[in-house]
Each structure stands twice: as structure tokens, then as C-alpha cells.
């Protein structure tokens, strides 16, 4: 059975739609794959490399003042303290292993959170 020319046009339209959909799916899969790659490539700094220190002497300090993890933009207040960019495992510069990023700790990557410090940027 022969198809009419209008049937052929319909089939080629369908083919174009399918090809476009396949292209879009391919792009989406590629983007998703790139995202997974980037997430798995990101590794937090070790406490040693970041120069992290944690001294019990500073535990009762006013954490709103001074260079403390508590008022650093990367600090997360959960289960003793976490940091977005420094791993909480491993020894600090003094060899102390606490398995947290303590509110009274600090490292060389410190970035002040002015909302916590109660100071305004100039
Ligand atoms: S001072 Fe360092 S370890 Fe502490 S929260 Fe900031 S970046 Fe993380």
C-alpha cells in the first residue's frame, strides 16, 4: 500500500519531533551527569590544611566577637557544629580530634558573618 504525500509529510514531522526530543533528553542527561561530577569532585578541606584550631580556653568566650567559627559564614549549627568547606573529621593543628567544627574553633578560611558579629560592613 502506497502512502499519500500528506502521509509522508506527517511521518517526517513525527521524525523531526522525535529527533528534537532525543536531543533535549541527551542535553538533560549530559547536564545531570555534569552536576553529579561536580558534586563528587568537591572535597572539603582537612582541618590540617585549613589551619583549623580548637582551644578549650575559648569555649566560654563571647562568640559574637572575635575570629570564631560561630560567626563565620561557613559554619552550620548542627550536631556540635559543621562547616561547609572544612571536614569535621581528623586532627586539628594541635593534633586534637573532636569530630566537630566547634563554635569556638577557627581556621585560615574564616569569613566573617556580620549578622552574627552585629557589625555592619563599611
Ligand atoms: S573558620 Fe574555618 S572551620 Fe570555622 S566555619 Fe569558618 S571556614 Fe569553617
CSV table of N, CA, C and O and ligand atoms in Angstrom, one decimal:
chain,number,residue,atom,x,y,z
A,1,UNK,N,0.8,-1.2,0.0
A,1,UNK,CA,0.0,0.0,0.0
A,1,UNK,C,0.9,1.2,0.0
A,1,UNK,O,1.8,1.4,0.8
A,2,UNK,N,0.6,2.1,-0.9
A,2,UNK,CA,1.4,3.4,-1.0
A,2,UNK,C,0.8,4.5,-0.1
A,2,UNK,O,-0.4,4.6,0.0
A,3,UNK,N,1.7,5.2,0.5
A,3,UNK,CA,1.2,6.4,1.3
A,3,UNK,C,1.0,7.6,0.4
A,3,UNK,O,1.8,7.8,-0.5
A,4,UNK,N,0.1,8.4,0.8
A,4,UNK,CA,-0.1,9.7,0.0
A,4,UNK,C,1.0,10.6,0.5
A,4,UNK,O,1.6,10.5,1.5
A,5,UNK,N,1.2,11.7,-0.3
A,5,UNK,CA,2.3,12.6,0.0
A,5,UNK,C,2.0,13.3,1.4
A,5,UNK,O,2.9,13.6,2.1
A,6,UNK,N,0.7,13.5,1.7
A,6,UNK,CA,0.4,14.1,3.0
A,6,UNK,C,0.8,13.2,4.2
A,6,UNK,O,1.3,13.7,5.2
A,7,UNK,N,0.7,11.9,4.0
A,7,UNK,CA,1.1,10.9,5.0
A,7,UNK,C,2.7,11.0,5.2
A,7,UNK,O,3.2,10.9,6.3
A,8,UNK,N,3.4,11.1,4.1
A,8,UNK,CA,4.8,11.2,4.1
A,8,UNK,C,5.2,12.5,4.9
A,8,UNK,O,6.2,12.5,5.7
A,9,UNK,N,4.5,13.6,4.7
A,9,UNK,CA,4.9,14.8,5.4
A,9,UNK,C,4.6,14.6,6.9
A,9,UNK,O,5.4,15.0,7.7
A,10,UNK,N,3.5,13.9,7.3
A,10,UNK,CA,3.2,13.6,8.7
A,10,UNK,C,4.3,12.8,9.3
A,10,UNK,O,4.8,13.1,10.4
A,11,UNK,N,4.8,11.8,8.6
A,11,UNK,CA,5.9,11.0,9.1
A,11,UNK,C,7.2,11.7,9.3
A,11,UNK,O,7.9,11.5,10.3
A,12,UNK,N,7.5,12.6,8.4
A,12,UNK,CA,8.7,13.4,8.5
A,12,UNK,C,8.6,14.4,9.7
A,12,UNK,O,9.5,14.6,10.4
A,13,UNK,N,7.4,14.9,9.9
A,13,UNK,CA,7.2,15.8,11.1
A,13,UNK,C,7.4,15.0,12.3
A,13,UNK,O,8.0,15.5,13.3
A,14,UNK,N,6.8,13.8,12.4
A,14,UNK,CA,7.0,12.9,13.6
A,14,UNK,C,8.4,12.7,13.8
A,14,UNK,O,8.9,12.7,15.0
A,15,UNK,N,9.2,12.4,12.7
A,15,UNK,CA,10.6,12.1,12.9
A,15,UNK,C,11.4,13.3,13.5
A,15,UNK,O,12.2,13.1,14.3
A,16,UNK,N,11.0,14.5,13.0
A,16,UNK,CA,11.6,15.7,13.5
A,16,UNK,C,11.4,15.9,15.0
A,16,UNK,O,12.2,16.2,15.8
A,17,UNK,N,10.1,15.7,15.3
A,17,UNK,CA,9.7,15.8,16.8
A,17,UNK,C,10.5,14.8,17.6
A,17,UNK,O,11.0,15.2,18.7
A,18,UNK,N,10.6,13.6,17.2
A,18,UNK,CA,11.3,12.6,17.9
A,18,UNK,C,12.8,12.9,18.0
A,18,UNK,O,13.4,12.8,19.1
A,19,UNK,N,13.4,13.4,16.9
A,19,UNK,CA,14.8,13.8,16.9
A,19,UNK,C,15.0,14.9,17.9
A,19,UNK,O,16.0,14.9,18.7
A,20,UNK,N,14.1,15.9,17.9
A,20,UNK,CA,14.3,17.1,18.8
A,20,UNK,C,14.2,16.6,20.3
A,20,UNK,O,14.9,17.0,21.1
A,21,UNK,N,13.2,15.7,20.5
A,21,UNK,CA,13.0,15.2,21.9
A,21,UNK,C,14.2,14.4,22.3
A,21,UNK,O,14.7,14.6,23.5
A,22,UNK,N,14.8,13.6,21.4
A,22,UNK,CA,16.0,12.9,21.8
A,22,UNK,C,17.2,13.8,22.1
A,22,UNK,O,17.9,13.6,23.0
A,23,UNK,N,17.3,14.9,21.3
A,23,UNK,CA,18.4,15.9,21.5
A,23,UNK,C,18.2,16.5,22.9
A,23,UNK,O,19.2,16.7,23.7
A,24,UNK,N,17.0,16.9,23.2
A,24,UNK,CA,16.7,17.5,24.5
A,24,UNK,C,17.0,16.6,25.7
A,24,UNK,O,17.6,16.9,26.7
A,25,UNK,N,16.6,15.3,25.5
A,25,UNK,CA,16.9,14.3,26.5
A,25,UNK,C,18.4,14.1,26.7
A,25,UNK,O,18.9,14.1,27.8
A,26,UNK,N,19.1,14.1,25.5
A,26,UNK,CA,20.6,14.0,25.6
A,26,UNK,C,21.2,15.1,26.4
A,26,UNK,O,22.1,14.9,27.2
A,27,UNK,N,20.7,16.4,26.1
A,27,UNK,CA,21.2,17.5,26.8
A,27,UNK,C,21.0,17.5,28.3
A,27,UNK,O,21.8,17.8,29.1
A,28,UNK,N,19.7,17.0,28.6
A,28,UNK,CA,19.4,16.9,30.0
A,28,UNK,C,20.2,15.9,30.8
A,28,UNK,O,20.7,16.2,31.9
A,29,UNK,N,20.5,14.8,30.1
A,29,UNK,CA,21.3,13.7,30.7
A,29,UNK,C,22.7,14.2,30.9
A,29,UNK,O,23.3,14.0,31.9
A,30,UNK,N,23.2,15.0,29.9
A,30,UNK,CA,24.6,15.5,30.0
A,30,UNK,C,24.7,16.5,31.1
A,30,UNK,O,25.7,16.4,31.9
A,31,UNK,N,23.7,17.4,31.3
A,31,UNK,CA,23.7,18.4,32.4
A,31,UNK,C,23.7,17.7,33.7
A,31,UNK,O,24.4,18.0,34.6
A,32,UNK,N,22.8,16.7,33.8
A,32,UNK,CA,22.7,16.0,35.1
A,32,UNK,C,24.0,15.3,35.4
A,32,UNK,O,24.5,15.3,36.6
A,33,UNK,N,24.6,14.7,34.4
A,33,UNK,CA,25.9,14.0,34.6
A,33,UNK,C,27.0,15.0,35.1
A,33,UNK,O,27.8,14.7,36.0
A,34,UNK,N,27.0,16.2,34.5
A,34,UNK,CA,28.0,17.2,34.9
A,34,UNK,C,27.8,17.6,36.3
A,34,UNK,O,28.7,17.8,37.1
A,35,UNK,N,26.5,17.8,36.7
A,35,UNK,CA,26.2,18.2,38.1
A,35,UNK,C,26.7,17.1,39.1
A,35,UNK,O,27.3,17.4,40.1
A,36,UNK,N,26.5,15.8,38.8
A,36,UNK,CA,26.9,14.8,39.7
A,36,UNK,C,28.4,14.8,39.7
A,36,UNK,O,29.0,14.6,40.8
A,37,UNK,N,29.1,15.0,38.6
A,37,UNK,CA,30.6,15.0,38.5
A,37,UNK,C,31.1,16.2,39.4
A,37,UNK,O,32.0,16.0,40.2
A,38,UNK,N,30.5,17.4,39.3
A,38,UNK,CA,30.9,18.5,40.1
A,38,UNK,C,30.8,18.3,41.6
A,38,UNK,O,31.6,18.6,42.4
A,39,UNK,N,29.6,17.7,42.0
A,39,UNK,CA,29.4,17.4,43.4
A,39,UNK,C,30.4,16.4,43.9
A,39,UNK,O,31.0,16.6,45.0
A,40,UNK,N,30.7,15.3,43.1
A,40,UNK,CA,31.6,14.3,43.6
A,40,UNK,C,33.0,14.8,43.6
A,40,UNK,O,33.9,14.3,44.4
A,41,UNK,N,33.3,15.8,42.8
A,41,UNK,CA,34.7,16.4,42.7
A,41,UNK,C,35.0,17.3,43.9
A,41,UNK,O,36.1,17.4,44.4
A,42,UNK,N,33.9,17.9,44.5
A,42,UNK,CA,34.1,18.8,45.6
A,42,UNK,C,34.4,18.1,46.9
A,42,UNK,O,33.7,17.2,47.3
A,43,UNK,N,35.6,18.4,47.4
A,43,UNK,CA,36.0,17.7,48.6
A,43,UNK,C,36.3,18.8,49.6
A,43,UNK,O,37.0,19.8,49.3
A,44,UNK,N,35.9,18.6,50.9
A,44,UNK,CA,36.1,19.6,51.9
A,44,UNK,C,37.6,19.6,52.2
A,44,UNK,O,38.3,18.5,52.1
A,45,UNK,N,38.1,20.7,52.7
A,45,UNK,CA,39.5,20.8,53.2
A,45,UNK,C,39.6,20.0,54.5
A,45,UNK,O,38.7,20.0,55.3
A,46,UNK,N,40.8,19.5,54.7
A,46,UNK,CA,41.0,18.8,56.0
A,46,UNK,C,41.3,20.0,57.0
A,46,UNK,O,41.6,21.1,56.7
A,47,UNK,N,41.1,19.6,58.3
A,47,UNK,CA,41.4,20.6,59.4
A,47,UNK,C,42.8,21.0,59.3
A,47,UNK,O,43.1,22.2,59.5
A,48,UNK,N,43.7,20.1,59.0
A,48,UNK,CA,45.1,20.5,59.0
A,48,UNK,C,45.4,21.5,57.9
A,48,UNK,O,46.1,22.5,58.1
A,49,UNK,N,44.9,21.2,56.7
A,49,UNK,CA,45.2,22.1,55.5
A,49,UNK,C,44.6,23.5,55.7
A,49,UNK,O,45.1,24.5,55.3
A,50,UNK,N,43.4,23.5,56.4
A,50,UNK,CA,42.8,24.8,56.6
A,50,UNK,C,43.4,25.6,57.8
A,50,UNK,O,43.1,26.7,58.0
A,51,UNK,N,44.2,24.9,58.6
A,51,UNK,CA,44.8,25.5,59.7
A,51,UNK,C,43.8,25.7,60.9
A,51,UNK,O,43.9,26.6,61.7
A,52,UNK,N,42.9,24.7,60.9
A,52,UNK,CA,41.9,24.8,62.0
A,52,UNK,C,42.5,24.5,63.4
A,52,UNK,O,43.3,23.6,63.5
A,53,UNK,N,42.0,25.3,64.3
A,53,UNK,CA,42.4,25.1,65.7
A,53,UNK,C,41.2,25.2,66.6
A,53,UNK,O,40.2,25.9,66.3
A,54,UNK,N,41.2,24.5,67.7
A,54,UNK,CA,40.1,24.5,68.6
A,54,UNK,C,40.7,24.4,70.1
A,54,UNK,O,41.3,23.4,70.4
A,55,UNK,N,40.5,25.5,70.8
A,55,UNK,CA,41.1,25.6,72.1
A,55,UNK,C,40.0,25.6,73.2
A,55,UNK,O,39.1,26.5,73.1
A,56,UNK,N,40.1,24.7,74.2
A,56,UNK,CA,39.1,24.7,75.2
A,56,UNK,C,39.0,26.1,76.0
A,56,UNK,O,38.0,26.4,76.5
A,57,UNK,N,40.2,26.8,76.0
A,57,UNK,CA,40.2,28.0,76.7
A,57,UNK,C,39.2,29.1,76.1
A,57,UNK,O,38.8,30.0,76.8
A,58,UNK,N,38.8,28.9,74.9
A,58,UNK,CA,37.9,29.9,74.2
A,58,UNK,C,36.5,29.4,74.3
A,58,UNK,O,35.6,30.1,73.8
A,59,UNK,N,36.2,28.3,74.9
A,59,UNK,CA,34.9,27.7,75.0
A,59,UNK,C,33.8,28.7,75.5
A,59,UNK,O,32.7,28.8,75.1
A,60,UNK,N,34.2,29.4,76.6
A,60,UNK,CA,33.2,30.3,77.3
A,60,UNK,C,33.4,31.8,76.8
A,60,UNK,O,32.9,32.7,77.5
A,61,UNK,N,34.0,32.0,75.7
A,61,UNK,CA,34.2,33.3,75.2
A,61,UNK,C,32.9,33.9,74.6
A,61,UNK,O,31.9,33.1,74.3
A,62,UNK,N,32.8,35.2,74.5
A,62,UNK,CA,31.7,35.8,73.7
A,62,UNK,C,31.9,35.5,72.3
A,62,UNK,O,32.7,36.1,71.6
A,63,UNK,N,31.2,34.5,71.7
A,63,UNK,CA,31.4,34.0,70.4
A,63,UNK,C,31.0,35.0,69.3
A,63,UNK,O,31.3,34.8,68.1
A,64,UNK,N,30.2,36.0,69.7
A,64,UNK,CA,29.8,37.1,68.7
A,64,UNK,C,31.0,38.0,68.4
A,64,UNK,O,30.9,38.7,67.4
A,65,UNK,N,32.0,37.9,69.2
A,65,UNK,CA,33.2,38.8,69.0
A,65,UNK,C,34.4,38.0,68.8
A,65,UNK,O,34.6,36.9,69.4
A,66,UNK,N,35.3,38.4,67.9
A,66,UNK,CA,36.5,37.6,67.6
A,66,UNK,C,36.3,36.7,66.4
A,66,UNK,O,35.3,36.5,65.8
A,67,UNK,N,37.4,36.0,66.1
A,67,UNK,CA,37.5,35.1,65.0
A,67,UNK,C,37.1,33.7,65.4
A,67,UNK,O,38.0,32.9,65.6
A,68,UNK,N,35.8,33.5,65.4
A,68,UNK,CA,35.3,32.1,65.8
A,68,UNK,C,34.5,31.5,64.7
A,68,UNK,O,33.8,32.3,63.9
A,69,UNK,N,34.5,30.2,64.6
A,69,UNK,CA,33.6,29.5,63.6
A,69,UNK,C,32.2,30.0,63.8
A,69,UNK,O,31.4,30.1,62.8
A,70,UNK,N,31.8,30.2,65.0
A,70,UNK,CA,30.4,30.6,65.3
A,70,UNK,C,29.9,31.8,64.4
A,70,UNK,O,28.8,31.8,64.0
A,71,UNK,N,30.8,32.7,64.2
A,71,UNK,CA,30.4,33.9,63.4
A,71,UNK,C,31.1,33.9,62.0
A,71,UNK,O,31.3,34.9,61.4
A,72,UNK,N,31.4,32.7,61.5
A,72,UNK,CA,31.9,32.5,60.1
A,72,UNK,C,30.7,32.2,59.2
A,72,UNK,O,29.9,31.4,59.6
A,73,UNK,N,30.8,32.7,58.0
A,73,UNK,CA,29.7,32.4,57.1
A,73,UNK,C,29.5,30.9,56.7
A,73,UNK,O,28.5,30.5,56.2
A,74,UNK,N,30.6,30.1,56.9
A,74,UNK,CA,30.6,28.7,56.5
A,74,UNK,C,30.1,27.8,57.6
A,74,UNK,O,29.9,26.6,57.4
A,75,UNK,N,29.9,28.3,58.8
A,75,UNK,CA,29.6,27.5,60.0
A,75,UNK,C,28.1,27.0,59.9
A,75,UNK,O,27.2,27.8,59.6
A,76,UNK,N,27.8,25.8,60.3
A,76,UNK,CA,26.5,25.3,60.4
A,76,UNK,C,26.3,24.8,61.8
A,76,UNK,O,27.0,23.9,62.3
A,77,UNK,N,25.2,25.3,62.4
A,77,UNK,CA,25.0,24.9,63.8
A,77,UNK,C,24.2,23.6,63.9
A,77,UNK,O,22.9,23.6,64.0
A,78,UNK,N,24.8,22.5,63.8
A,78,UNK,CA,24.1,21.2,63.9
A,78,UNK,C,25.1,20.1,64.5
A,78,UNK,O,26.3,20.1,64.2
A,79,UNK,N,24.6,19.2,65.3
A,79,UNK,CA,25.3,18.2,66.0
A,79,UNK,C,26.7,18.6,66.4
A,79,UNK,O,27.7,17.9,66.0
A,80,UNK,N,26.8,19.6,67.2
A,80,UNK,CA,28.1,20.0,67.7
A,80,UNK,C,28.8,21.1,66.8
A,80,UNK,O,29.7,21.8,67.2
A,81,UNK,N,28.4,21.1,65.5
A,81,UNK,CA,29.0,22.1,64.6
A,81,UNK,C,29.5,21.4,63.4
A,81,UNK,O,30.2,20.4,63.5
A,82,UNK,N,29.2,22.0,62.2
A,82,UNK,CA,29.8,21.5,60.9
A,82,UNK,C,30.3,22.8,60.2
A,82,UNK,O,29.9,23.9,60.5
A,83,UNK,N,31.0,22.5,59.1
A,83,UNK,CA,31.5,23.6,58.3
A,83,UNK,C,31.2,23.1,56.8
A,83,UNK,O,31.3,22.0,56.5
A,84,UNK,N,30.8,24.1,56.0
A,84,UNK,CA,30.5,23.8,54.6
A,84,UNK,C,31.8,23.5,53.8
A,84,UNK,O,31.7,22.8,52.8
A,85,UNK,N,33.0,23.9,54.2
A,85,UNK,CA,34.2,23.8,53.4
A,85,UNK,C,35.3,23.0,54.1
A,85,UNK,O,36.3,22.7,53.5
A,86,UNK,N,35.2,22.8,55.4
A,86,UNK,CA,36.2,22.1,56.2
A,86,UNK,C,35.6,20.8,56.8
A,86,UNK,O,34.5,20.9,57.4
A,87,UNK,N,36.3,19.7,56.6
A,87,UNK,CA,35.8,18.4,57.1
A,87,UNK,C,36.0,18.4,58.7
A,87,UNK,O,37.0,18.9,59.2
A,88,UNK,N,34.9,17.9,59.3
A,88,UNK,CA,35.0,17.9,60.8
A,88,UNK,C,35.8,16.7,61.3
A,88,UNK,O,36.0,16.6,62.5
A,89,UNK,N,36.2,15.7,60.5
A,89,UNK,CA,37.0,14.6,60.9
A,89,UNK,C,38.5,14.9,60.9
A,89,UNK,O,38.9,15.8,60.2
A,90,UNK,N,39.2,14.1,61.6
A,90,UNK,CA,40.7,14.3,61.6
A,90,UNK,C,41.2,15.3,62.6
A,90,UNK,O,40.4,16.0,63.2
A,91,UNK,N,42.5,15.3,62.7
A,91,UNK,CA,43.2,16.2,63.8
A,91,UNK,C,43.3,17.6,63.3
A,91,UNK,O,43.4,17.9,62.1
A,92,UNK,N,43.2,18.5,64.3
A,92,UNK,CA,43.5,19.9,64.0
A,92,UNK,C,45.0,20.2,64.1
A,92,UNK,O,45.8,19.2,64.3
A,93,UNK,N,45.4,21.5,64.1
A,93,UNK,CA,46.8,21.8,64.1
A,93,UNK,C,47.5,21.3,65.4
A,93,UNK,O,48.7,21.0,65.4
A,94,UNK,N,46.7,21.2,66.5
A,94,UNK,CA,47.4,20.7,67.7
A,94,UNK,C,47.2,19.2,67.9
A,94,UNK,O,47.5,18.7,69.0
A,95,UNK,N,46.7,18.5,66.9
A,95,UNK,CA,46.6,17.0,67.0
A,95,UNK,C,45.3,16.6,67.7
A,95,UNK,O,45.1,15.4,67.9
A,96,UNK,N,44.4,17.6,68.0
A,96,UNK,CA,43.2,17.2,68.8
A,96,UNK,C,42.1,16.8,67.8
A,96,UNK,O,41.9,17.4,66.7
A,97,UNK,N,41.5,15.6,68.1
A,97,UNK,CA,40.4,15.1,67.3
A,97,UNK,C,39.1,15.3,68.0
A,97,UNK,O,38.9,14.6,69.0
A,98,UNK,N,38.2,16.1,67.5
A,98,UNK,CA,36.9,16.4,68.2
A,98,UNK,C,35.7,15.9,67.4
A,98,UNK,O,34.6,15.8,67.9
A,99,UNK,N,36.0,15.7,66.1
A,99,UNK,CA,34.9,15.2,65.2
A,99,UNK,C,33.8,16.3,65.0
A,99,UNK,O,32.7,15.9,64.6
A,100,UNK,N,34.0,17.5,65.4
A,100,UNK,CA,33.1,18.6,65.1
A,100,UNK,C,33.9,19.8,64.7
A,100,UNK,O,35.1,19.9,64.8
A,101,UNK,N,33.2,20.8,64.1
A,101,UNK,CA,33.7,22.1,63.9
A,101,UNK,C,33.1,22.9,65.0
A,101,UNK,O,31.9,23.3,64.9
A,102,UNK,N,33.9,23.2,66.0
A,102,UNK,CA,33.3,23.8,67.2
A,102,UNK,C,33.0,25.2,67.0
A,102,UNK,O,33.8,25.9,66.3
A,103,UNK,N,32.0,25.8,67.7
A,103,UNK,CA,31.7,27.2,67.6
A,103,UNK,C,32.9,28.1,68.0
A,103,UNK,O,33.0,29.2,67.5
A,104,UNK,N,33.7,27.6,68.9
A,104,UNK,CA,34.9,28.4,69.4
A,104,UNK,C,36.2,28.0,68.6
A,104,UNK,O,37.3,28.4,69.0
A,105,UNK,N,36.1,27.3,67.5
A,105,UNK,CA,37.2,27.0,66.7
A,105,UNK,C,37.4,28.1,65.7
A,105,UNK,O,36.6,29.0,65.6
A,106,UNK,N,38.5,28.0,64.9
A,106,UNK,CA,38.7,28.9,63.8
A,106,UNK,C,39.8,28.3,62.8
A,106,UNK,O,40.5,27.4,63.2
A,107,UNK,N,39.8,28.8,61.6
A,107,UNK,CA,40.8,28.4,60.7
A,107,UNK,C,41.1,29.6,59.7
A,107,UNK,O,40.6,30.6,59.8
A,108,UNK,N,42.1,29.3,58.8
A,108,UNK,CA,42.6,30.4,57.9
A,108,UNK,C,41.6,30.7,56.8
A,108,UNK,O,41.7,31.7,56.1
A,109,UNK,N,40.5,30.0,56.7
A,109,UNK,CA,39.5,30.3,55.7
A,109,UNK,C,38.3,31.1,56.2
A,109,UNK,O,37.3,31.3,55.5
A,110,UNK,N,38.5,31.6,57.4
A,110,UNK,CA,37.4,32.3,58.1
A,110,UNK,C,36.9,33.5,57.3
A,110,UNK,O,37.7,34.3,56.7
A,111,UNK,N,35.6,33.6,57.2
A,111,UNK,CA,34.9,34.7,56.5
A,111,UNK,C,33.9,35.2,57.5
A,111,UNK,O,32.9,34.5,57.9
A,112,UNK,N,34.0,36.5,57.9
A,112,UNK,CA,33.1,37.0,59.0
A,112,UNK,C,31.6,37.0,58.5
A,112,UNK,O,31.3,37.4,57.4
A,113,UNK,N,30.7,36.6,59.4
A,113,UNK,CA,29.3,36.7,59.2
A,113,UNK,C,28.9,38.0,60.0
A,113,UNK,O,28.7,37.9,61.2
A,114,UNK,N,28.7,39.1,59.3
A,114,UNK,CA,28.5,40.3,60.0
A,114,UNK,C,27.1,40.4,60.7
A,114,UNK,O,26.9,41.1,61.7
A,115,UNK,N,26.2,39.5,60.3
A,115,UNK,CA,24.9,39.5,61.1
A,115,UNK,C,25.2,38.9,62.5
A,115,UNK,O,24.5,39.4,63.4
A,116,UNK,N,26.1,37.9,62.6
A,116,UNK,CA,26.4,37.4,63.9
A,116,UNK,C,27.2,38.3,64.7
A,116,UNK,O,27.1,38.4,65.9
A,117,UNK,N,28.1,39.0,64.1
A,117,UNK,CA,29.1,39.8,64.8
A,117,UNK,C,28.4,41.1,65.3
A,117,UNK,O,28.9,41.8,66.1
A,118,UNK,N,27.2,41.4,64.7
A,118,UNK,CA,26.5,42.6,65.0
A,118,UNK,C,27.2,43.8,64.5
A,118,UNK,O,27.2,44.9,65.1
A,119,UNK,N,28.0,43.7,63.5
A,119,UNK,CA,28.7,44.8,62.9
A,119,UNK,C,28.2,44.9,61.4
A,119,UNK,O,27.7,44.0,60.8
A,120,UNK,N,28.2,46.1,60.9
A,120,UNK,CA,27.8,46.4,59.5
A,120,UNK,C,29.1,46.5,58.7
A,120,UNK,O,30.0,47.1,59.1
A,121,UNK,N,29.0,46.0,57.5
A,121,UNK,CA,30.1,46.2,56.5
A,121,UNK,C,30.2,47.7,56.2
A,121,UNK,O,29.2,48.4,56.1
A,122,UNK,N,31.4,48.2,56.1
A,122,UNK,CA,31.6,49.6,55.7
A,122,UNK,C,31.7,49.7,54.2
A,122,UNK,O,32.1,48.9,53.5
B,1,LIG,S1,36.5,29.4,60.5
B,1,LIG,FE1,37.1,27.8,59.1
B,1,LIG,S2,36.4,25.8,60.0
B,1,LIG,FE2,35.4,27.5,61.0
B,1,LIG,S3,33.4,27.7,60.0
B,1,LIG,FE3,34.8,29.1,59.0
B,1,LIG,S4,35.8,28.1,57.3
B,1,LIG,FE4,34.8,26.5,58.6
